[in-house]
Coordinates of C-alpha atoms in Angstrom, one line a residue:
Chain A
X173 CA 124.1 66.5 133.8
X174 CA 123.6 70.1 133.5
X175 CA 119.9 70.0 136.0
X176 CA 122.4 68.0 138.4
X177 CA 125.3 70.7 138.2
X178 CA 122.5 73.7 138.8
X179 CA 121.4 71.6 141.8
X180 CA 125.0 71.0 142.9
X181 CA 125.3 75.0 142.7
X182 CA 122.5 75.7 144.7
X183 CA 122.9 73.6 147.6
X184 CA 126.3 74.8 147.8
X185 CA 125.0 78.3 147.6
X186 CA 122.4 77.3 150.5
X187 CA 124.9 76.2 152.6
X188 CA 127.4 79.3 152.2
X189 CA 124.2 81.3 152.8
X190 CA 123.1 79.3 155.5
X191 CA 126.6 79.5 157.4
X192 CA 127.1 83.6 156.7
X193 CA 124.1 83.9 158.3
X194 CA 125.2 81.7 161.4
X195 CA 128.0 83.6 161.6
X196 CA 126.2 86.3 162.2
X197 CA 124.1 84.9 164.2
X198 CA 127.0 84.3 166.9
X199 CA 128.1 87.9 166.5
X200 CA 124.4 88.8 167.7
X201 CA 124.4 86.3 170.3
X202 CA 127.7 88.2 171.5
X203 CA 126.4 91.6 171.1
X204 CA 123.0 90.7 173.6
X205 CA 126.5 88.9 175.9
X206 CA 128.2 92.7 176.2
X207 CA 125.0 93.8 177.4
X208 CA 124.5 91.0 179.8
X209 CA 127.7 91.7 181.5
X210 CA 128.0 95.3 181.3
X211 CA 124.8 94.9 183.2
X212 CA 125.1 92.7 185.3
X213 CA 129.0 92.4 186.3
X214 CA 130.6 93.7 189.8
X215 CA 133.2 95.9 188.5
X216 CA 135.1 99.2 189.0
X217 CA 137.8 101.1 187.1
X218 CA 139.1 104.3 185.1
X219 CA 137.6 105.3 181.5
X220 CA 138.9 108.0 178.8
X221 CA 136.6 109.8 177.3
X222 CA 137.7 111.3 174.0
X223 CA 135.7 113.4 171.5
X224 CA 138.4 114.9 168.8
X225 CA 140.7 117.0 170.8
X226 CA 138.7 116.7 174.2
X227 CA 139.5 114.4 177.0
X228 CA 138.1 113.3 180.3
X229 CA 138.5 110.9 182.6
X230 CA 135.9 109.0 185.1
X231 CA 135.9 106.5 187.1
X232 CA 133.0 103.8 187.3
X233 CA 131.9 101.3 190.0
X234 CA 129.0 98.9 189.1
X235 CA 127.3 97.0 191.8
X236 CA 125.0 94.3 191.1
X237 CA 123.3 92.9 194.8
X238 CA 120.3 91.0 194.7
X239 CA 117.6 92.7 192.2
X240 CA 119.4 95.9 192.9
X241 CA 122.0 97.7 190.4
X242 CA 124.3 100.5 191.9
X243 CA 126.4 102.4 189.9
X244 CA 129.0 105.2 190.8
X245 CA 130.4 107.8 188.5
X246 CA 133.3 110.2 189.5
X247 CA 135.1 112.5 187.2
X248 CA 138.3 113.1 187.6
X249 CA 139.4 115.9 186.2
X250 CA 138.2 119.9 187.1
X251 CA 135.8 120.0 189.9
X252 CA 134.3 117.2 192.1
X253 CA 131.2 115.4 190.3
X254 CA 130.1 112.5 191.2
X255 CA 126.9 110.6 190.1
X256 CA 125.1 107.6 192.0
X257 CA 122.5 105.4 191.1
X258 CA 120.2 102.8 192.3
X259 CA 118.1 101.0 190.1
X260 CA 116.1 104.2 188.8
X261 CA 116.8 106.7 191.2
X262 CA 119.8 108.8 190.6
X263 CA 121.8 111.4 193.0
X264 CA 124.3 114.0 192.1
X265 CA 127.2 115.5 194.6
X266 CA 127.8 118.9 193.8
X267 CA 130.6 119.4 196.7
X268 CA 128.7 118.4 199.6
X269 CA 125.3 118.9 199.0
X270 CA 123.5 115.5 197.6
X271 CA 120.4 116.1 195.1
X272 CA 118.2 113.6 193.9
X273 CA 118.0 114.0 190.2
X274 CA 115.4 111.9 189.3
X275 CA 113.1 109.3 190.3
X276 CA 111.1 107.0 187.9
X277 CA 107.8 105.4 189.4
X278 CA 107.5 101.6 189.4
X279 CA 110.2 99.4 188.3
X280 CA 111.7 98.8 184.8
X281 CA 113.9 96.4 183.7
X282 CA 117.2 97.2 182.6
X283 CA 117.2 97.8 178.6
X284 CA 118.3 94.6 176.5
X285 CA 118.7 94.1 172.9
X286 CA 115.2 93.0 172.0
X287 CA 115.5 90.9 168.7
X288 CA 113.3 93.0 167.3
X289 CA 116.2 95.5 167.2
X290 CA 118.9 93.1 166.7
X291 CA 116.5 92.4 163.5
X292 CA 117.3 96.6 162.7
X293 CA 120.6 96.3 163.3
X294 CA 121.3 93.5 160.5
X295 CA 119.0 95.8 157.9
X296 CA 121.2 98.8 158.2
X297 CA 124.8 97.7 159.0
X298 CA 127.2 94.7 158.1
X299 CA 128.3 93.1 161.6
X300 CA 131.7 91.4 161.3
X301 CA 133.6 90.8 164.1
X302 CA 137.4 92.2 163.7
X303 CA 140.9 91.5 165.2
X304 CA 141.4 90.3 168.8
X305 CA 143.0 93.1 170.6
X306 CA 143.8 93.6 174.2
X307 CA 142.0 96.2 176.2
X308 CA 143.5 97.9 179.6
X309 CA 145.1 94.1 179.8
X310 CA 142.1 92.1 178.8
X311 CA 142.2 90.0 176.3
X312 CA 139.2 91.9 173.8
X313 CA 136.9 90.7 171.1
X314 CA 136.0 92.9 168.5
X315 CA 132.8 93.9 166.6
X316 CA 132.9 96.3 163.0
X317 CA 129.3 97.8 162.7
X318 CA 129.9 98.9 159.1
X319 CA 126.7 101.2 157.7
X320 CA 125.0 99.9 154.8
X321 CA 124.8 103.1 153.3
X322 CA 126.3 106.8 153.9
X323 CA 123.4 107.6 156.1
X324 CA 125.3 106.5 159.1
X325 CA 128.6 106.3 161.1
X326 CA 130.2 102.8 161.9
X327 CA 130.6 101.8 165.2
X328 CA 133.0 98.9 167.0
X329 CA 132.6 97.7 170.2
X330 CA 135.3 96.0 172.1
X331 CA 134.4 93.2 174.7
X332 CA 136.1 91.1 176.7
X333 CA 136.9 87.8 174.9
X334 CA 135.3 85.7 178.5
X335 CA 132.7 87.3 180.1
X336 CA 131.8 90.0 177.5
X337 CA 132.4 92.5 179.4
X338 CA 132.4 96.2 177.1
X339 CA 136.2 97.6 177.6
X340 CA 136.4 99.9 174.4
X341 CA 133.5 101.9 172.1
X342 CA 133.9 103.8 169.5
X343 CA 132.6 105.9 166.6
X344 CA 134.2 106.1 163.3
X345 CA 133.5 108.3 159.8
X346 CA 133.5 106.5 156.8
X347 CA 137.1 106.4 156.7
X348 CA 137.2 104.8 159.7
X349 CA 138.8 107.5 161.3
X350 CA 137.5 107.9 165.2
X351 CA 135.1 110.0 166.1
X352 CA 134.8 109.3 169.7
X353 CA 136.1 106.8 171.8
X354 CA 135.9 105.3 174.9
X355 CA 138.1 103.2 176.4
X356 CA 139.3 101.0 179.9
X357 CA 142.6 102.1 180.9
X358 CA 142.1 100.3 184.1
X359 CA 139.6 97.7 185.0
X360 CA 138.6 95.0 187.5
X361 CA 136.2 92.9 186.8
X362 CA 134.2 90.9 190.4
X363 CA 136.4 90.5 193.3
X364 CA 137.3 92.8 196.3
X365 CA 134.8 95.9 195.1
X366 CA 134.5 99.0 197.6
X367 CA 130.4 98.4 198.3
X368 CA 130.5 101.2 201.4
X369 CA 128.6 103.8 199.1
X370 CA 125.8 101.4 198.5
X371 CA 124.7 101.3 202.2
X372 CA 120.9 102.5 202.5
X373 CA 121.5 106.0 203.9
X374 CA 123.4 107.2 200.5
X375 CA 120.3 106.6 199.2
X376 CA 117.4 107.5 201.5
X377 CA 117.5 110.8 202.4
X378 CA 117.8 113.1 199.8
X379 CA 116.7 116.3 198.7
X380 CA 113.9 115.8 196.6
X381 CA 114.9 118.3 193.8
X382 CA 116.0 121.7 195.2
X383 CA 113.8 124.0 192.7
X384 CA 109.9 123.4 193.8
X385 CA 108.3 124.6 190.9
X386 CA 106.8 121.4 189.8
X387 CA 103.7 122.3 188.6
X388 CA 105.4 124.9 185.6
X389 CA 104.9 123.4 182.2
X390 CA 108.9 122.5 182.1
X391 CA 108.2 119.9 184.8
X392 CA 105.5 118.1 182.4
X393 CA 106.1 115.1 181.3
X394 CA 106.7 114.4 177.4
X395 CA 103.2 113.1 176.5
X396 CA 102.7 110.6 173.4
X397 CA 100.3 112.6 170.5
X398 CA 99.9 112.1 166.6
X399 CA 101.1 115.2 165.6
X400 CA 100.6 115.2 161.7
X401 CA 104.4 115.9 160.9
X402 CA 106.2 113.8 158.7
X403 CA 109.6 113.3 157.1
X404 CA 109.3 112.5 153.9
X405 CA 112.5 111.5 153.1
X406 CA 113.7 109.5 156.2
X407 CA 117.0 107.4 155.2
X408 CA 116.3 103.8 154.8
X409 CA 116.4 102.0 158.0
X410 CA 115.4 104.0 160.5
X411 CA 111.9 103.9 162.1
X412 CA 109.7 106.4 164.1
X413 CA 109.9 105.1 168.0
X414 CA 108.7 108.2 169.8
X415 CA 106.0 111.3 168.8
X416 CA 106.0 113.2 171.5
X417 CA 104.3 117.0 172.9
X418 CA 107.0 118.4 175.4
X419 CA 108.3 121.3 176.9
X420 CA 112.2 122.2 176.9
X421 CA 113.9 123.7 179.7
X422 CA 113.0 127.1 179.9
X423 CA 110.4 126.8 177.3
X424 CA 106.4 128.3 177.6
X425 CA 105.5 126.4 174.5
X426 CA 105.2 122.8 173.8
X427 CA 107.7 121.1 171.3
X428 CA 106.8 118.4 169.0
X429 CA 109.7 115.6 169.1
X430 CA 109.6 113.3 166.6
X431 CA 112.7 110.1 167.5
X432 CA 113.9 108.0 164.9
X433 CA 116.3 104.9 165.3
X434 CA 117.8 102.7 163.4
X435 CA 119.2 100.3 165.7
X436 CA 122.1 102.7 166.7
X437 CA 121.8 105.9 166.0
X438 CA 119.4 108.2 166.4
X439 CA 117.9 111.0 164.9
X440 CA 115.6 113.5 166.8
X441 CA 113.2 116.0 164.6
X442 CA 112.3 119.2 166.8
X443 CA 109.0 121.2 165.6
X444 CA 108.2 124.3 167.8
X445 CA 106.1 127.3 166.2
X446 CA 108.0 130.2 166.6
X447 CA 105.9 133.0 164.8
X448 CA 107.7 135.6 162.3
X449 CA 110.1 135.7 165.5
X450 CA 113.7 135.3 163.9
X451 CA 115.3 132.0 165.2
X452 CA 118.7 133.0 166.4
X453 CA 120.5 130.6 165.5
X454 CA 120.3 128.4 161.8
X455 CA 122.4 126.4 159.7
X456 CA 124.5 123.3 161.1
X457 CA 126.0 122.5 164.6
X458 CA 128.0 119.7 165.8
X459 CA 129.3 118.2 168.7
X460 CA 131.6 115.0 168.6
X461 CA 129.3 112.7 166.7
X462 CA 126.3 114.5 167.2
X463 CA 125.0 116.8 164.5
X464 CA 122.2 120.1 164.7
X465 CA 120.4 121.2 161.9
X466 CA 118.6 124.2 162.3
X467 CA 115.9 125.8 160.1
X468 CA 112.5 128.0 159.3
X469 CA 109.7 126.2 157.6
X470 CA 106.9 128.4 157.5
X471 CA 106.6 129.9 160.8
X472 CA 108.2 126.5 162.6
X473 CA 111.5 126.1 163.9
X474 CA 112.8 122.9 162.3
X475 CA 115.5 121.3 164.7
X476 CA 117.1 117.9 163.9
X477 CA 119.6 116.1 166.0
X478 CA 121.1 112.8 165.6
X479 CA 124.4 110.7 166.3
X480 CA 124.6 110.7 162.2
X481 CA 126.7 112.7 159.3
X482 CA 125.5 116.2 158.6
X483 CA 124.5 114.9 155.3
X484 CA 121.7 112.7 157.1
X485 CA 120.0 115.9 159.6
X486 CA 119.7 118.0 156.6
X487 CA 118.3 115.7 154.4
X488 CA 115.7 115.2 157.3
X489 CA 115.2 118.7 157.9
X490 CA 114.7 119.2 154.4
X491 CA 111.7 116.9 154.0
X492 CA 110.0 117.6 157.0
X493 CA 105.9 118.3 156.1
X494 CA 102.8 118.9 158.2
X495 CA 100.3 117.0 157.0
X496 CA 97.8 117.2 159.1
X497 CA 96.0 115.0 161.3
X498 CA 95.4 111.2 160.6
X499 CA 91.8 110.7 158.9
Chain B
X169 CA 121.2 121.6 144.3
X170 CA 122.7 121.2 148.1
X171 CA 122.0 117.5 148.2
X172 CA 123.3 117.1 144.7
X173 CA 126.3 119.2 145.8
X174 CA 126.9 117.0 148.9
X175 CA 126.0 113.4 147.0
X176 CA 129.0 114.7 144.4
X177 CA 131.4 115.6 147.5
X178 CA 130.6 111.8 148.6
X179 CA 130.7 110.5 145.5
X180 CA 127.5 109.0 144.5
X181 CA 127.2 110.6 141.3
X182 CA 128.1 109.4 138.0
X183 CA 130.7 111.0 135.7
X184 CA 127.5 112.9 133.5
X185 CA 126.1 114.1 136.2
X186 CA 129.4 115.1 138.1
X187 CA 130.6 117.2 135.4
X188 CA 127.1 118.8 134.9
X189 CA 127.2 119.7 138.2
X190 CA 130.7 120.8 138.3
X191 CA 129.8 123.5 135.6
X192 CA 126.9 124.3 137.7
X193 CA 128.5 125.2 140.4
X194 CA 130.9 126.5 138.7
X195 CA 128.7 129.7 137.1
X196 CA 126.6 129.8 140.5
X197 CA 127.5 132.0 142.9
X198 CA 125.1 130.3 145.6
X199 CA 126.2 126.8 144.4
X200 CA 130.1 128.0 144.4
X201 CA 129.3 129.1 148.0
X202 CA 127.7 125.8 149.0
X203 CA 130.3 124.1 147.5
X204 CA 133.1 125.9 149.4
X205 CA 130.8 125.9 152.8
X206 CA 130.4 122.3 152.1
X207 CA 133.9 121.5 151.9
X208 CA 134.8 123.4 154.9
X209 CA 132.7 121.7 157.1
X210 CA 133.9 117.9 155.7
X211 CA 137.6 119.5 156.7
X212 CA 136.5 120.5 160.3
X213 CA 134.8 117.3 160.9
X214 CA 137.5 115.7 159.6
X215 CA 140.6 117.8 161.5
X216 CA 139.3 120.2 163.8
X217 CA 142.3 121.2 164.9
X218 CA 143.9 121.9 161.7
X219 CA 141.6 124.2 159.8
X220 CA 142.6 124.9 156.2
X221 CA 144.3 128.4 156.0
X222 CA 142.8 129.7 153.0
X223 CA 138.8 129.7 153.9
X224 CA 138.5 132.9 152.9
X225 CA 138.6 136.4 154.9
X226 CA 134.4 136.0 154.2
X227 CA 134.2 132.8 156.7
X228 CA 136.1 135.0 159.2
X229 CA 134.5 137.7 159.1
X230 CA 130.8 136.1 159.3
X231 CA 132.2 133.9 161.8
X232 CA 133.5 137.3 163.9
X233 CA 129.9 138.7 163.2
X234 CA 128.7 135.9 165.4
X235 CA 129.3 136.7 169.2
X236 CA 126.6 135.1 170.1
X237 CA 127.2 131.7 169.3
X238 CA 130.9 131.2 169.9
X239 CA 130.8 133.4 172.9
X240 CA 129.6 131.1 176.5
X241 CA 125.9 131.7 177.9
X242 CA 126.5 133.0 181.4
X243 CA 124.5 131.1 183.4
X244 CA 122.4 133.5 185.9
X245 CA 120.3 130.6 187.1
X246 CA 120.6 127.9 190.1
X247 CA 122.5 125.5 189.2
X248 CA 119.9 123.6 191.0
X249 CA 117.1 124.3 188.4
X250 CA 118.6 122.1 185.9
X251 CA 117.6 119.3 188.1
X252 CA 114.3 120.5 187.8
X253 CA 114.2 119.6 184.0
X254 CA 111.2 117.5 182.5
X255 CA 110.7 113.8 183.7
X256 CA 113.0 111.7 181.8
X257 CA 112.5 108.7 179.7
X258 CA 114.8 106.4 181.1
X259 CA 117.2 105.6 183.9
X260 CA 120.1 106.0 181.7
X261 CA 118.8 109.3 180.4
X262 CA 118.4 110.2 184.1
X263 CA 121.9 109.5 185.0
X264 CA 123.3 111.7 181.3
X265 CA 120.9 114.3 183.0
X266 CA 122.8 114.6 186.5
X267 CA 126.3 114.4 184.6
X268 CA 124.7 117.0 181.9
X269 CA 123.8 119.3 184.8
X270 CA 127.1 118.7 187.0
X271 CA 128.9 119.8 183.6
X272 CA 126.9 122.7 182.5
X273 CA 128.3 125.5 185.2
X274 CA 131.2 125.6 183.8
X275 CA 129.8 127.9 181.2
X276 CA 132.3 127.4 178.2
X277 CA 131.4 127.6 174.4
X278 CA 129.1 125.2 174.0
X279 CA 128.2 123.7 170.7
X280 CA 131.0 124.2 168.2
X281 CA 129.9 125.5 164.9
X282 CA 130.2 125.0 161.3
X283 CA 128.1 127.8 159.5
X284 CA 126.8 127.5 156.5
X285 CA 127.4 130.1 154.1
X286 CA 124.2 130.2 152.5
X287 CA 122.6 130.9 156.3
X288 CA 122.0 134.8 157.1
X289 CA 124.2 135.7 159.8
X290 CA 122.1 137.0 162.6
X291 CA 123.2 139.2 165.5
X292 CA 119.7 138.3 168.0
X293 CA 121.4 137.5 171.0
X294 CA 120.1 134.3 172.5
X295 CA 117.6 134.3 174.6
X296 CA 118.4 133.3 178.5
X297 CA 118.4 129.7 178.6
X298 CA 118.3 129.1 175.0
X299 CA 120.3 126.7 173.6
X300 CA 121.5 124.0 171.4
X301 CA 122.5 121.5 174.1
X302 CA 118.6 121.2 175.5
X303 CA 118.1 119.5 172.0
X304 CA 120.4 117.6 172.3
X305 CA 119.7 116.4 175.9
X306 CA 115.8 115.9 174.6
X307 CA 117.3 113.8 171.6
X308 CA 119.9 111.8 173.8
X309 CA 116.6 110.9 176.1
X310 CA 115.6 108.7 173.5
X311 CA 118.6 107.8 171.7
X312 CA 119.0 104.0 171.0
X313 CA 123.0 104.6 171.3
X314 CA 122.1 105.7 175.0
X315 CA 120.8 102.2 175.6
X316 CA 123.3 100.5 173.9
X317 CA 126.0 101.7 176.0
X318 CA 124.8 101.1 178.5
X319 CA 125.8 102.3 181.8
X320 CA 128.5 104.1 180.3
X321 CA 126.5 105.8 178.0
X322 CA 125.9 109.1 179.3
X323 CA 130.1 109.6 179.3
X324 CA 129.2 111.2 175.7
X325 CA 127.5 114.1 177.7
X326 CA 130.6 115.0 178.7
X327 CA 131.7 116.6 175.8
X328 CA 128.6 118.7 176.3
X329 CA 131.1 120.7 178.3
X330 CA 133.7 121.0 175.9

């Protein structure tokens, strides 16, 4: 009796497992959907832009023709700025002058959720999907990122319930309070879509970049090395994707970058040798949901930026070590 | 004693260790400072608008010994040689570049600061160019919450330019 009562328990425990994790499983399934149509819709409408007190406002018109993806981005408010892309290459109007920004040899597909970082995603936060909302007039889906830890902010992501469709994003502190935001205050999705910008000549004949100095070390790509830094104390979760050699704008120097990610935040460890020259400016920054740390280790400017709490930079900072080069 | 200071703010710590630290902090000058500096900043990133009146004339007055980090760069150089910046990792980086650099003239205060009180104030003006935001340009190049965005990722740079 009692062996059959244990057994009882455990297939009912198998099957509550089995279903939380399908559940799950769907909410995943609807994250890799928001990308899918954010990517891949026709679309064009008006977006806030809030970050504590600031606010701006853009508007955004997405093309998809063919293999090719077109995107327009037009502030609003202040001066004229307007951003257009094709595929890789990207143009800015200043007033009436066109620049080509930048411009990416061979073709890359457009980032997905590989399942690899879906797989991150699960380690380090609890993904629930919330209440059904509605979203500039669409009817919106909901989904909680809660952080596993304190190491992190939450995020939730609001998508339309049919096609996916991402109308609303934001950041929120631990007591859920919103960090930054943004949001669809006006949106269509397909149908009659201005496509006159997209004609070929917007995107022949541009300038290539106005300044020629492209043989000065600031023009250098970021180049992969091992650099034999280390953070000793990296918060569970979050895994080395980039060690870079790089030089900043402006810079004589290369600057070892060191990127961390946890599925969705970031955190970026700076290393530049600076000499007994007194950094100018130490202790902690932030920016909406962006935080600096700044400090002197032994002759080395320390520099640590991430989409995390301040708690999270300085514990990085503070366990930074060279430790020399892999034998 | 700063990451015990901030695990206590967060509560992590049990009640043995709270009150040890507590009375720490409380004989400590340094710690009493951190724990002060520490509280600040959890109020500004909490209400930024609605700073707590009493920091203490010493916040104020460190903070008014810092010109050069509350007061805007001018920018001297073409607006043009930001577009000159390194190759960049990705397309969506490419487009938070051109809305970075479209953003950038307007030459307000740039990053807003929290201080620590345990960091010397210095008074070295910053060198041309130099910076905060080029970190966090560099970081946002690589950032997975750039790629999750999506297309409407780079938007965050805007508030580069607040």
């Amino acid at each position: 009796m009692m062996i059959r009562t244990i057994f009882t328990v455990s297939l009912l425990l198998a099957a509550f497992s089995a279903g939380a994790e399908q559940a799950s499983q769907d909410d995943l399934n609807w994250l890799k959907k928001i990308v899918v149509a954010t990517r891949q819709s026709d679309y064009t409408g008006t977006f806030i832009y809030q970050s504590g007190s600031y606010l701006e406002t853009s508007r955004i018109t997405h093309i998809r023709e063919g293999e090719n993806e077109f995107e327009k981005l037009e502030g609003l408010d202040g001066e004229r700025s307007e951003v257009i892309r094709k595929n890789d290459q990207v143009w800015c109007y200043l007033g009436d002058s066109k620049v080509m920004v930048a411009k990416r040899e061979g073709a890359r597909t457009f980032p997905v959720l590989l399942p690899d970082r879906l797989d991150l995603l699960q380690e380090n936060y609890l993904i629930s999907h919330g209440e059904e909302d509605r979203v500039a007039g669409y009817h919106a889906i909901s989904f909680l990122f809660q952080p596993k830890d304190r190491m992190r902010f939450a995020h939730k992501f609001w998508a339309f319930s049919d096609s996916g469709m991402l109308l609303k994003a934001a950041v929120l502190d631990e007591n859920h309070h919103v960090l930054d935001q943004y949001v669809f205050t006006q949106l269509q999705i397909g149908g009659d879509i201005d496509r006159k910008w997209i004609r070929k000549e917007n995107f022949a004949a541009a300038k290539p970049q106005a300044n020629s100095e492209n043989d000065s070390p600031q023009n250098l790509k970021p180049v992969p090395v091992e650099s034999g830094w280390k953070v000793n104390a990296l918060p569970d979760g979050f895994r080395k994707i980039a060690e870079l050699s790089r030089y900043m704008r402006g810079g004589d120097h290369p600057v070892i970058q060191l990127v961390y990610s946890d599925g969705l935040a970031g955190i970026s460890v700076f290393i530049e040798k600076v000499g007994q020259k007194p950094a100018s400016r130490l202790g902690l920054f932030s920016k909406g949901v962006s935080h600096v740390f700044a400090k002197m280790q032994d002759g080395n400017l320390l520099t640590v930026v991430g989409e995390v709490p301040p708690r999270t930079v300085m514990q990085v900072a503070e366990s930074v070590r060279y430790e020399g080069a892999r034998k | 004693m700063k990451q015990d200071i901030s695990a206590l703010m967060d509560g992590e710590l049990c009640d043995e260790e709270a009150d040890l630290l507590l009375g720490r902090i409380r004989q400590d000058e340094a710690a009493s400072k951190d724990w002060q500096a520490f509280h600040l900043i959890g109020d500004v990133m909490r209400q930024p608008r609605n700073l707590p009146g009493n920091l203490g004339a010493g916040f104020y007055a460190r903070l008014a010994a810092e010109p050069t980090i509350l007061a805007p760069q001018p920018r001297r150089q073409s607006r043009f040689q930001y577009f000159a910046m390194s190759a960049v990792a990705s397309i969506m980086a490419m487009a938070f570049l051109a809305w970075f650099a479209m953003h950038i003239d307007k030459a307000q205060p740039d990053v807003r600061m929290q201080q620590l009180a345990q960091q010397p104030a210095s008074s070295t003006p910053l060198a041309e160019g130099e910076n905060m935001d080029d970190y966090l340009l560099a970081h946002h190049e690589y950032s997975p919450s750039t790629e999750l965005r999506g297309a409407n990722s780079y938007i965050r740079t805007v508030s580069v330019n607040h």
